[in-house]
Amino acid sequence: MKNKLNTFLVIQVILILILVWLLTYFGRDEFNNIKPNTDNSKNAQSLLKTANGVSYITLSSEIQSNSGIKIQPVQSSTYIKNLTNYATVLSIDLLIEQKNRFNEIKNQISLLSNELDRDKKNYERFKALNDDNKNISDKALQEMKVNFDNTKIKLQATQELITGIKQNIRAQWGEIILSMIDVGARKELFDFLVQGKARIVKVTLSENANDQPPKNISLALIDNLNEKFLANYLAESPTLDKSIKGKTYFYIVYSNQLRIDSKVIASQVQDSLSSDSGKYLAIPKEAVVWNSGQAWVYLQSSENKFFRKSIETNTESPNGWIVEENHIKENDLIVINGAQLLLSEEFKYQIKNENND
């Protein structure tokens, strides 16, 4: 029995030794694979770094040369922030009709006001006589009161008509043009409009335009872009063009050559003192890479450091995009070849680091 137990223990020890040997033999490949991965991780850390919350890639001159990475200084652009849009030459026939009706009703109000004053005086005189020993009969006094009340009702109804016309003009044309009708403001301008010597044009400026409308715009005929007309700002329109997000304005052009109800092309008039003439930069299309719907460029901050910055793509040019000078400055060194490679490398290292974590 004792010999059997010893034999069993010997066999058990032998099996354990064989198992340890097998684990050591087959596990050495896994151990060897760990070392290169550790080296790659160290290499990744040496390429992608972070300072003050900003990630950047470091590439030696040799790697840059082998990868074909090229840079050039960011150039300024002569681009001037501008607007180009269609404008409509408005008919003022209805406005003239409203003005004529307005004046007609104002005359009626004047006549009714005089009539009301007269009826009021007559009623007060009749009432005094009636109170004085019935020198005027009650019937005559009652008839005079009815006349006085009827005139008052007519005057109130006529005044409501004038209020309605003013509300319609205000809703269609705004306060500035209403004042031309109501109080005779800018009479000379309105006379020019009535005589056909001037036109009102309506233009909508898109949302990304400046909050303040330009004082002047240039108008051009669609079939003759070389013939231009200067238009002056008049007022903001109370009605909007639903097809364009933005604000709508009225402009005056002193010419009768623009056909009523026609479409013309409106563009902003610029000069060297224009506040809209900011400093702009030209970003080559070769420098732009896209990720998650956002445009990015890579800038070189030193010989071996590259970092990524987003740009706006609202204004496209034939060779790329125009951006306002802000976090990218003129003469900054921008990558024009190899930006996609840098983006791929940056995200590859970020993914590796996340997996290691």
Short mmCIF file of C-alpha atoms in Angstrom, two decimals:
data_model
loop_
_atom_site.label_atom_id
_atom_site.label_comp_id
_atom_site.label_asym_id
_atom_site.label_seq_id
_atom_site.Cartn_x
_atom_site.Cartn_y
_atom_site.Cartn_z
CA MET A 1 0.00 0.00 0.00
CA LYS A 2 2.84 2.30 0.88
CA ASN A 3 4.62 1.53 -2.40
CA LYS A 4 1.48 2.35 -4.36
CA LEU A 5 1.15 5.68 -2.61
CA ASN A 6 4.76 6.57 -3.36
CA THR A 7 4.30 5.60 -6.99
CA PHE A 8 1.20 7.82 -7.24
CA LEU A 9 3.06 10.80 -5.72
CA VAL A 10 5.97 10.35 -8.14
CA ILE A 11 3.61 10.25 -11.10
CA GLN A 12 1.82 13.38 -9.82
CA VAL A 13 5.13 15.28 -9.48
CA ILE A 14 6.15 14.22 -12.99
CA LEU A 15 2.81 15.45 -14.41
CA ILE A 16 3.20 18.80 -12.64
CA LEU A 17 6.72 19.20 -14.03
CA ILE A 18 5.50 18.36 -17.54
CA LEU A 19 2.65 20.91 -17.19
CA VAL A 20 5.06 23.63 -16.02
CA TRP A 21 7.37 22.86 -18.94
CA LEU A 22 4.49 23.05 -21.43
CA LEU A 23 3.30 26.38 -20.05
CA THR A 24 6.83 27.78 -20.23
CA TYR A 25 7.40 26.49 -23.74
CA PHE A 26 4.15 27.71 -25.29
CA GLY A 27 4.05 30.96 -23.32
CA ARG A 28 7.39 32.28 -24.49
CA ASP A 29 5.92 33.50 -27.81
CA GLU A 30 3.34 35.54 -25.95
CA PHE A 31 6.06 37.03 -23.78
CA ASN A 32 8.13 37.90 -26.83
CA ASN A 33 5.10 39.61 -28.41
CA ILE A 34 4.64 41.84 -25.39
CA LYS A 35 8.00 43.54 -25.79
CA PRO A 36 7.43 44.93 -29.32
CA ASN A 37 3.98 46.22 -28.28
CA THR A 38 5.58 47.98 -25.33
CA ASP A 39 8.13 49.49 -27.67
CA ASN A 40 5.32 50.64 -30.01
CA SER A 41 3.51 52.24 -27.10
CA LYS A 42 6.65 54.11 -26.17
CA ASN A 43 7.04 55.14 -29.81
CA ALA A 44 3.43 56.32 -29.90
CA GLN A 45 3.98 58.38 -26.79
CA SER A 46 7.01 59.96 -28.42
CA LEU A 47 4.98 61.01 -31.49
CA LEU A 48 1.74 62.22 -29.87
CA LYS A 49 2.12 64.54 -26.91
CA THR A 50 -0.05 66.98 -24.98
CA ALA A 51 0.91 70.33 -23.48
CA ASN A 52 -1.54 72.72 -21.80
CA GLY A 53 -4.43 70.61 -23.07
CA VAL A 54 -3.28 70.81 -26.71
CA SER A 55 -2.23 67.64 -28.51
CA TYR A 56 0.53 67.77 -31.09
CA ILE A 57 2.56 65.34 -33.15
CA THR A 58 6.35 65.34 -33.19
CA LEU A 59 8.06 64.16 -36.37
CA SER A 60 11.75 64.17 -37.06
CA SER A 61 13.06 65.85 -40.19
CA GLU A 62 13.83 62.43 -41.64
CA ILE A 63 10.25 61.20 -41.14
CA GLN A 64 8.87 64.44 -42.59
CA SER A 65 11.03 64.03 -45.67
CA ASN A 66 10.16 60.36 -46.15
CA SER A 67 6.43 61.10 -45.68
CA GLY A 68 6.45 63.94 -48.22
CA ILE A 69 5.21 66.52 -45.72
CA LYS A 70 5.35 70.04 -47.15
CA ILE A 71 4.59 73.37 -45.52
CA GLN A 72 4.17 76.97 -46.62
CA PRO A 73 3.33 80.29 -44.91
CA VAL A 74 -0.35 81.24 -44.68
CA GLN A 75 -1.04 84.04 -47.14
CA SER A 76 -3.37 87.01 -46.62
CA SER A 77 -6.32 87.43 -48.96
CA THR A 78 -7.69 90.52 -50.66
CA TYR A 79 -11.16 89.12 -50.09
CA ILE A 80 -13.64 91.64 -48.68
CA LYS A 81 -16.67 90.38 -46.82
CA ASN A 82 -19.52 90.92 -49.22
CA LEU A 83 -23.11 90.15 -49.92
CA THR A 84 -24.62 89.12 -53.20
CA ASN A 85 -28.30 88.45 -53.44
CA TYR A 86 -31.35 88.99 -55.54
CA ALA A 87 -33.40 92.11 -54.92
CA THR A 88 -36.93 92.87 -56.08
CA VAL A 89 -38.01 96.18 -57.59
CA LEU A 90 -41.30 96.93 -55.86
CA SER A 91 -44.47 98.40 -57.23
CA ILE A 92 -45.91 101.21 -55.13
CA ASP A 93 -49.26 101.40 -56.94
CA LEU A 94 -51.12 100.03 -53.92
CA LEU A 95 -49.20 102.37 -51.63
CA ILE A 96 -50.25 105.34 -53.77
CA GLU A 97 -53.87 104.15 -53.64
CA GLN A 98 -53.62 103.88 -49.87
CA LYS A 99 -52.14 107.38 -49.70
CA ASN A 100 -54.96 108.81 -51.83
CA ARG A 101 -57.55 107.02 -49.73
CA PHE A 102 -55.74 108.20 -46.58
CA ASN A 103 -55.87 111.84 -47.72
CA GLU A 104 -59.51 111.50 -48.73
CA ILE A 105 -60.49 110.16 -45.32
CA LYS A 106 -58.41 112.83 -43.57
CA ASN A 107 -60.44 115.46 -45.45
CA GLN A 108 -63.62 113.73 -44.32
CA ILE A 109 -62.37 113.77 -40.76
CA SER A 110 -61.65 117.48 -41.04
CA LEU A 111 -65.17 118.17 -42.35
CA LEU A 112 -66.80 115.96 -39.73
CA SER A 113 -64.75 117.58 -36.97
CA ASN A 114 -66.00 121.00 -38.05
CA GLU A 115 -69.53 119.65 -38.29
CA LEU A 116 -69.24 118.11 -34.83
CA ASP A 117 -68.07 121.41 -33.36
CA ARG A 118 -71.01 123.17 -34.96
CA ASP A 119 -73.53 120.56 -33.80
CA LYS A 120 -72.07 120.67 -30.31
CA LYS A 121 -72.46 124.43 -30.11
CA ASN A 122 -76.01 124.25 -31.46
CA TYR A 123 -76.91 121.54 -28.99
CA GLU A 124 -75.47 123.51 -26.08
CA ARG A 125 -77.35 126.64 -27.24
CA PHE A 126 -80.64 124.72 -27.61
CA LYS A 127 -80.17 123.15 -24.20
CA ALA A 128 -79.61 126.55 -22.57
CA LEU A 129 -82.78 127.90 -24.20
CA ASN A 130 -84.72 124.81 -23.19
CA ASP A 131 -83.56 125.21 -19.61
CA ASP A 132 -84.66 128.87 -19.72
CA ASN A 133 -88.42 128.53 -19.39
CA LYS A 134 -88.67 126.14 -22.36
CA ASN A 135 -87.81 128.79 -24.93
CA ILE A 136 -86.89 125.78 -27.14
CA SER A 137 -89.18 122.77 -27.09
CA ASP A 138 -88.03 119.42 -25.82
CA LYS A 139 -88.60 117.95 -29.28
CA ALA A 140 -86.31 120.49 -30.96
CA LEU A 141 -83.65 119.86 -28.30
CA GLN A 142 -83.94 116.11 -28.82
CA GLU A 143 -83.57 116.48 -32.60
CA MET A 144 -80.45 118.60 -32.13
CA LYS A 145 -78.99 115.99 -29.75
CA VAL A 146 -79.64 113.24 -32.31
CA ASN A 147 -77.79 115.27 -34.97
CA PHE A 148 -74.89 115.83 -32.58
CA ASP A 149 -74.69 112.12 -31.65
CA ASN A 150 -74.87 110.99 -35.31
CA THR A 151 -72.04 113.32 -36.29
CA LYS A 152 -69.96 112.02 -33.39
CA ILE A 153 -70.57 108.40 -34.52
CA LYS A 154 -69.63 109.26 -38.13
CA LEU A 155 -66.42 110.91 -36.97
CA GLN A 156 -65.44 107.91 -34.83
CA ALA A 157 -66.11 105.49 -37.70
CA THR A 158 -64.05 107.59 -40.09
CA GLN A 159 -61.20 107.80 -37.60
CA GLU A 160 -61.26 103.98 -37.36
CA LEU A 161 -60.91 103.83 -41.14
CA ILE A 162 -57.78 105.97 -41.02
CA THR A 163 -56.40 103.77 -38.23
CA GLY A 164 -56.98 100.68 -40.36
CA ILE A 165 -55.18 102.18 -43.35
CA LYS A 166 -52.22 103.14 -41.17
CA GLN A 167 -52.05 99.61 -39.77
CA ASN A 168 -52.02 98.14 -43.28
CA ILE A 169 -49.27 100.48 -44.45
CA ARG A 170 -47.24 99.80 -41.30
CA ALA A 171 -47.56 96.02 -41.79
CA GLN A 172 -46.47 96.19 -45.44
CA TRP A 173 -43.95 99.02 -45.44
CA GLY A 174 -42.94 99.86 -41.87
CA GLU A 175 -42.83 103.07 -39.85
CA ILE A 176 -40.50 105.09 -42.09
CA ILE A 177 -42.68 104.84 -45.18
CA LEU A 178 -45.84 105.26 -43.06
CA SER A 179 -44.46 108.59 -41.84
CA MET A 180 -44.26 109.73 -45.48
CA ILE A 181 -47.99 109.11 -45.79
CA ASP A 182 -49.09 110.13 -42.31
CA VAL A 183 -47.08 113.27 -41.56
CA GLY A 184 -45.54 114.07 -44.94
CA ALA A 185 -41.97 113.12 -43.95
CA ARG A 186 -39.37 113.11 -46.75
CA LYS A 187 -41.89 114.64 -49.14
CA GLU A 188 -39.36 115.14 -51.92
CA LEU A 189 -38.42 111.46 -51.90
CA PHE A 190 -42.04 110.34 -51.98
CA ASP A 191 -42.73 112.75 -54.85
CA PHE A 192 -39.85 111.14 -56.76
CA LEU A 193 -41.41 107.73 -56.18
CA VAL A 194 -44.87 108.87 -57.29
CA GLN A 195 -43.41 110.52 -60.40
CA GLY A 196 -41.50 107.36 -61.30
CA LYS A 197 -38.09 109.00 -60.89
CA ALA A 198 -37.07 106.57 -58.12
CA ARG A 199 -37.65 102.95 -57.17
CA ILE A 200 -37.90 101.00 -53.93
CA VAL A 201 -36.02 97.70 -53.96
CA LYS A 202 -36.36 94.97 -51.37
CA VAL A 203 -33.37 92.77 -50.50
CA THR A 204 -32.81 90.09 -47.86
CA LEU A 205 -29.37 89.75 -46.30
CA SER A 206 -28.47 86.27 -45.11
CA GLU A 207 -27.95 85.42 -41.42
CA ASN A 208 -24.17 85.44 -41.57
CA ALA A 209 -24.12 89.01 -42.85
CA ASN A 210 -23.41 91.88 -40.44
CA ASP A 211 -26.15 92.99 -38.04
CA GLN A 212 -26.07 96.51 -39.47
CA PRO A 213 -27.27 96.78 -43.09
CA PRO A 214 -24.90 98.52 -45.52
CA LYS A 215 -25.69 102.17 -46.22
CA ASN A 216 -25.34 101.62 -49.93
CA ILE A 217 -25.67 98.65 -52.25
CA SER A 218 -24.98 98.27 -55.93
CA LEU A 219 -27.72 96.94 -58.20
CA ALA A 220 -27.12 95.25 -61.54
CA LEU A 221 -29.52 94.00 -64.17
CA ILE A 222 -29.50 90.23 -64.53
CA ASP A 223 -29.08 90.47 -68.30
CA ASN A 224 -26.52 93.29 -68.10
CA LEU A 225 -24.20 92.98 -65.11
CA ASN A 226 -22.03 95.86 -66.31
CA GLU A 227 -24.83 98.40 -65.87
CA LYS A 228 -24.97 99.24 -62.18
CA PHE A 229 -27.17 101.49 -60.05
CA LEU A 230 -26.42 102.87 -56.59
CA ALA A 231 -29.14 102.31 -53.99
CA ASN A 232 -29.36 104.01 -50.59
CA TYR A 233 -30.65 102.41 -47.40
CA LEU A 234 -34.21 103.44 -46.52
CA ALA A 235 -35.62 101.18 -43.79
CA GLU A 236 -35.99 97.66 -42.48
CA SER A 237 -38.86 95.77 -44.02
CA PRO A 238 -41.57 94.41 -41.71
CA THR A 239 -42.05 91.42 -44.05
CA LEU A 240 -39.49 88.66 -44.58
CA ASP A 241 -38.42 86.52 -47.50
CA LYS A 242 -39.20 83.02 -46.21
CA SER A 243 -36.77 81.43 -48.69
CA ILE A 244 -33.75 83.13 -47.07
CA LYS A 245 -32.84 83.23 -43.39
CA GLY A 246 -31.97 86.80 -42.55
CA LYS A 247 -33.32 90.34 -42.41
CA THR A 248 -35.06 92.19 -45.21
CA TYR A 249 -34.49 95.86 -46.05
CA PHE A 250 -35.77 98.60 -48.35
CA TYR A 251 -33.38 100.62 -50.52
CA ILE A 252 -34.00 103.63 -52.76
CA VAL A 253 -32.48 103.90 -56.22
CA TYR A 254 -32.86 107.21 -58.08
CA SER A 255 -33.50 105.82 -61.54
CA ASN A 256 -36.48 104.86 -63.66
CA GLN A 257 -34.54 102.28 -65.67
CA LEU A 258 -35.33 99.42 -63.31
CA ARG A 259 -38.47 97.62 -64.38
CA ILE A 260 -41.16 97.26 -61.71
CA ASP A 261 -41.46 93.72 -60.25
CA SER A 262 -38.16 92.69 -61.86
CA LYS A 263 -35.30 90.89 -60.11
CA VAL A 264 -31.90 92.57 -59.90
CA ILE A 265 -28.60 91.49 -58.37
CA ALA A 266 -27.61 93.38 -55.22
CA SER A 267 -24.03 93.54 -54.00
CA GLN A 268 -22.39 95.57 -51.28
CA VAL A 269 -20.46 98.72 -52.09
CA GLN A 270 -17.06 98.64 -50.39
CA ASP A 271 -14.40 101.26 -49.84
CA SER A 272 -11.07 101.33 -48.05
CA LEU A 273 -12.70 102.67 -44.89
CA SER A 274 -15.42 100.04 -44.73
CA SER A 275 -15.72 98.43 -41.32
CA ASP A 276 -16.51 95.13 -43.06
CA SER A 277 -13.05 94.98 -44.62
CA GLY A 278 -11.37 92.79 -42.03
CA LYS A 279 -8.16 90.84 -42.53
CA TYR A 280 -8.68 87.52 -44.24
CA LEU A 281 -6.46 84.54 -45.01
CA ALA A 282 -6.37 82.12 -47.92
CA ILE A 283 -6.39 78.46 -46.87
CA PRO A 284 -5.35 76.12 -49.73
CA LYS A 285 -7.71 73.22 -50.34
CA GLU A 286 -4.70 70.85 -50.16
CA ALA A 287 -4.24 71.86 -46.52
CA VAL A 288 -7.75 70.94 -45.39
CA VAL A 289 -8.72 67.56 -43.94
CA TRP A 290 -12.16 66.58 -42.68
CA ASN A 291 -13.19 64.70 -39.58
CA SER A 292 -16.70 64.38 -38.10
CA GLY A 293 -18.00 67.05 -40.48
CA GLN A 294 -15.41 69.62 -39.35
CA ALA A 295 -12.61 71.05 -41.47
CA TRP A 296 -9.10 70.99 -39.97
CA VAL A 297 -5.60 72.12 -40.90
CA TYR A 298 -2.21 71.30 -39.42
CA LEU A 299 0.20 74.07 -38.45
CA GLN A 300 3.88 73.68 -37.70
CA SER A 301 4.83 75.43 -34.47
CA SER A 302 8.49 74.41 -34.50
CA GLU A 303 10.76 72.28 -36.64
CA ASN A 304 9.29 68.98 -35.43
CA LYS A 305 5.90 69.92 -33.89
CA PHE A 306 2.55 69.87 -35.70
CA PHE A 307 -0.84 70.67 -34.19
CA ARG A 308 -4.37 70.67 -35.55
CA LYS A 309 -6.77 73.66 -35.78
CA SER A 310 -10.35 73.91 -37.03
CA ILE A 311 -11.40 76.39 -39.71
CA GLU A 312 -14.73 77.78 -40.89
CA THR A 313 -15.79 76.89 -44.43
CA ASN A 314 -18.53 79.47 -44.98
CA THR A 315 -16.59 81.22 -47.74
CA GLU A 316 -15.16 79.09 -50.51
CA SER A 317 -12.66 80.34 -53.07
CA PRO A 318 -11.47 78.76 -56.33
CA ASN A 319 -8.35 77.44 -54.57
CA GLY A 320 -9.72 76.61 -51.14
CA TRP A 321 -11.36 78.66 -48.40
CA ILE A 322 -11.21 82.21 -47.04
CA VAL A 323 -11.12 82.61 -43.26
CA GLU A 324 -10.94 85.63 -41.00
CA GLU A 325 -7.60 86.05 -39.26
CA ASN A 326 -8.13 84.88 -35.70
CA HIS A 327 -6.49 81.81 -34.20
CA ILE A 328 -4.60 81.34 -37.49
CA LYS A 329 -2.28 84.22 -38.37
CA GLU A 330 -0.65 85.39 -41.55
CA ASN A 331 2.71 83.63 -42.16
CA ASP A 332 1.85 80.73 -39.85
CA LEU A 333 3.35 77.57 -41.36
CA ILE A 334 0.57 75.37 -42.71
CA VAL A 335 0.89 71.78 -43.98
CA ILE A 336 -0.12 71.63 -47.65
CA ASN A 337 0.93 68.03 -48.24
CA GLY A 338 0.63 65.28 -45.65
CA ALA A 339 -2.22 66.66 -43.52
CA GLN A 340 -4.28 63.50 -43.99
CA LEU A 341 -1.29 61.41 -42.87
CA LEU A 342 -0.91 63.52 -39.72
CA LEU A 343 -4.62 63.17 -38.94
CA SER A 344 -4.47 59.39 -39.39
CA GLU A 345 -1.39 59.12 -37.19
CA GLU A 346 -2.87 61.33 -34.48
CA PHE A 347 -6.06 59.31 -34.21
CA LYS A 348 -4.22 56.00 -34.49
CA TYR A 349 -2.11 56.87 -31.46
CA GLN A 350 -5.12 58.18 -29.56
CA ILE A 351 -6.93 54.88 -30.14
CA LYS A 352 -3.88 52.88 -29.03
CA ASN A 353 -3.54 54.93 -25.88
CA GLU A 354 -7.23 54.48 -25.07
CA ASN A 355 -6.91 50.72 -25.54
CA ASN A 356 -3.85 50.63 -23.29
CA ASP A 357 -5.76 52.53 -20.63
#
